[in-house]
Amino acid sequence: MMGKIVIVIIVVMIALYMTRVLLMLSYYLGLVKRARGHISASQFSVIQPIVSGDGSLETCLRRNVDQVQDIHFVWVVDQHDHEAIKIVQRIKKDSKAIIKIIIADEIPQNKNEKVWKQKIALPHVRKYFIAVDDDVVITYELLDDIKRRLDESTCVITALPYYRMGSDFLTNLVVGFVNGNTLLTYLVMAKLGPMNNMNGMCYFSKKATFETLGLFELVEDKLSDEYELAKALKKNQIEVIQDIVPCEVGTSIDGLSHYVSLMKRWMVFVNIYMRGQLKLGVLVTIVIPTALPLVILMMALLVDPILALGAIVVELVIGVNNYFLRQNLLNAEERLSIIAYEVLARYIQPFHYIYSLIKPNTIVWRKNQVTIESDGSVNYQKVGGADE
């Protein structure tokens, strides 16, 4: 009897996966046929709050500035972050790009450091800006189309992230988790209805949109700035558009504690979002499929090892299909081993979620310990160490 139940659940999981793929492809194909070619970046600025502590930081920054000559970069660094200051000054000296470096004074402990830096940068940007995390490599080839859409309506356009594979086990476990979910989460949620959240790693906007509404000021004391920004935009009837412009993220995991703290931080963000925005469509297409692989494996192990092996084979087939989807839709450069990392990450994910419920008001972000108050506001304390 238990074996039949496991088989039924596997069939349900496959059906949910196929539904997600169809929803994702429907959304993607609606955006994919756009003009590519000449890139005019002269009216764009790139805002990047920069924090040391990630081994790939300098590489990511250099790749961005080396791509396009006429775009304008605004980099904001904490006055106490001497390592980051050295990196950005070294890159500016070596590069022909237009780079403005702002050394920020003491950042209040009750402010979101990233948003605080973005607020400082905003007065210095051109008509349009790209808000980018410091570990992101931007794709510029659709910039003219982005500009046209920003001119057509007041909106914020957000990119589609995927992670670049690293050289160690834990880094690639993070990559497997992110890349295994990016197409089937961001695009599926966009297809299901108006965006109630946004990818804060890379988004495009007019400067006037943020200045007029004081958007950075509205969210500078909140932890989940992407979610809070999306709420503020929705309140002001400004659409958040999920695009298919890929943004490549580079990271390096320094050890088990770094990995665990990073995954906890992401799960805390998920908890904040689900408390306010969990809907039936998201529950069925995102939350339940995330929990099912581990549930199926544990039930199958209780029944028959052969059945458990079959469940793992199903996960591997899903991983293979996701791999080829990323190759074709994102042009992601991944080794075949990413399939194994993705499957393993799916089995581990429920444990990260459970761990995030332990002391859910405290996380570590690079060199900061962040305490989350009951109203969602934050308090930063420098503790050293590194987090993504």
XYZ file of C-alpha atoms in Angstrom, residues 78-259:
182
model
C 32.021 51.845 3.429
C 34.868 54.040 4.705
C 35.944 51.216 7.043
C 36.073 48.584 4.284
C 39.731 49.083 3.382
C 39.946 45.929 1.276
C 37.025 47.001 -0.924
C 38.448 50.518 -1.272
C 41.739 49.100 -2.532
C 39.942 46.881 -5.056
C 37.768 49.620 -6.581
C 40.629 52.115 -6.738
C 42.820 49.525 -8.444
C 40.132 48.776 -11.042
C 39.497 52.472 -11.716
C 43.201 53.032 -12.288
C 43.396 50.122 -14.747
C 40.133 50.734 -16.622
C 39.008 53.200 -19.281
C 35.420 53.020 -17.986
C 33.695 55.991 -16.367
C 33.751 55.130 -12.664
C 32.692 57.273 -9.714
C 33.761 55.961 -6.310
C 31.855 57.188 -3.259
C 33.351 56.494 0.162
C 30.371 56.346 2.513
C 30.587 57.801 6.003
C 29.422 55.819 9.017
C 26.374 53.785 8.005
C 23.688 53.716 10.721
C 23.308 50.315 12.378
C 19.534 50.371 11.923
C 19.753 50.770 8.141
C 20.037 48.183 5.385
C 23.639 48.737 4.253
C 22.942 47.858 0.619
C 19.959 50.210 0.315
C 21.742 52.980 2.211
C 24.552 52.877 -0.340
C 22.089 52.809 -3.246
C 20.404 55.908 -1.830
C 23.757 57.700 -1.683
C 24.487 56.741 -5.303
C 21.123 57.753 -6.796
C 21.772 61.544 -7.116
C 24.871 60.799 -9.202
C 23.276 58.529 -11.828
C 22.126 59.322 -15.351
C 18.525 59.196 -16.647
C 18.367 55.394 -16.355
C 20.128 53.145 -13.890
C 20.887 49.476 -13.313
C 20.980 48.453 -9.657
C 23.422 45.570 -9.451
C 24.886 43.509 -6.615
C 28.681 43.491 -6.542
C 28.898 39.791 -7.423
C 26.773 40.105 -10.585
C 28.009 40.266 -14.184
C 25.540 42.201 -16.330
C 24.283 41.344 -19.818
C 24.087 44.534 -21.905
C 22.884 43.192 -25.255
C 19.201 44.036 -24.677
C 19.840 47.462 -23.140
C 18.205 49.366 -25.999
C 15.049 47.287 -25.639
C 15.066 47.826 -21.862
C 15.338 51.591 -22.420
C 12.406 51.533 -24.858
C 10.199 49.687 -22.374
C 11.138 52.026 -19.521
C 10.099 54.936 -21.761
C 6.803 53.317 -22.713
C 5.567 53.005 -19.124
C 6.633 53.720 -15.569
C 7.979 50.369 -14.455
C 10.923 48.521 -12.965
C 12.411 45.664 -14.983
C 14.226 42.876 -13.190
C 16.762 40.437 -14.644
C 16.991 36.648 -14.391
C 19.882 35.414 -12.212
C 21.961 32.294 -12.570
C 25.167 31.349 -10.765
C 28.554 30.575 -12.273
C 30.037 27.239 -11.190
C 32.983 27.302 -8.817
C 35.843 24.971 -8.028
C 34.720 23.489 -4.703
C 31.895 21.316 -3.435
C 29.992 23.848 -1.273
C 30.117 26.635 -3.852
C 28.677 24.300 -6.466
C 26.025 23.099 -4.032
C 24.860 26.728 -3.806
C 25.023 26.995 -7.595
C 22.971 23.817 -7.946
C 20.310 25.204 -5.628
C 20.029 28.572 -7.400
C 20.307 27.392 -10.989
C 17.925 24.514 -10.409
C 15.251 26.997 -9.357
C 15.832 30.183 -11.342
C 13.847 29.426 -14.509
C 11.132 27.476 -12.717
C 10.637 30.032 -9.948
C 11.073 33.563 -11.317
C 9.385 32.962 -14.678
C 6.627 30.739 -13.286
C 5.736 33.342 -10.643
C 5.733 36.039 -13.337
C 3.433 33.950 -15.514
C 0.992 33.330 -12.659
C 0.220 37.000 -12.170
C 1.456 40.422 -11.078
C 4.883 40.302 -9.462
C 4.712 40.704 -5.692
C 8.467 40.392 -5.334
C 11.507 41.221 -7.451
C 15.062 40.079 -8.035
C 17.164 42.707 -6.282
C 20.422 41.339 -7.717
C 19.897 43.249 -10.965
C 17.085 45.572 -12.012
C 16.560 48.508 -14.384
C 14.680 51.744 -13.761
C 14.425 55.401 -14.549
C 16.132 57.613 -11.984
C 12.972 59.742 -11.739
C 10.870 56.762 -10.626
C 12.974 56.262 -7.500
C 13.582 59.958 -6.824
C 9.925 61.002 -7.080
C 8.692 58.320 -4.692
C 11.764 58.255 -2.436
C 11.819 54.480 -2.804
C 15.185 53.830 -1.218
C 14.187 55.932 1.792
C 11.011 53.875 2.169
C 12.870 50.562 2.507
C 16.252 51.516 3.956
C 15.421 50.114 7.398
C 14.069 46.765 6.122
C 15.951 43.488 5.667
C 14.213 42.113 2.569
C 14.658 45.224 0.436
C 13.528 43.513 -2.799
C 10.212 42.476 -1.271
C 9.700 45.873 0.373
C 10.525 47.673 -2.889
C 8.041 45.497 -4.767
C 5.357 46.332 -2.186
C 6.077 50.057 -2.456
C 5.983 49.934 -6.260
C 2.703 48.019 -6.239
C 1.202 50.532 -3.795
C 2.082 53.306 -6.242
C 0.719 51.295 -9.200
C 4.145 50.840 -10.775
C 4.579 47.473 -12.459
C 7.487 45.158 -11.715
C 8.327 43.283 -14.925
C 10.295 40.053 -14.784
C 12.528 39.993 -17.836
C 14.575 37.148 -19.306
C 17.788 39.199 -19.493
C 20.274 36.905 -17.746
C 22.601 38.149 -15.040
C 25.483 35.923 -14.061
C 26.330 35.777 -10.373
C 29.728 34.741 -9.080
C 30.298 33.533 -5.552
C 32.792 31.563 -3.502
C 31.931 29.686 -0.313
C 34.633 29.794 2.344
C 33.526 26.826 4.428
C 30.607 25.007 5.999
C 29.606 27.853 8.344
C 29.586 30.278 5.402
C 27.403 27.900 3.393
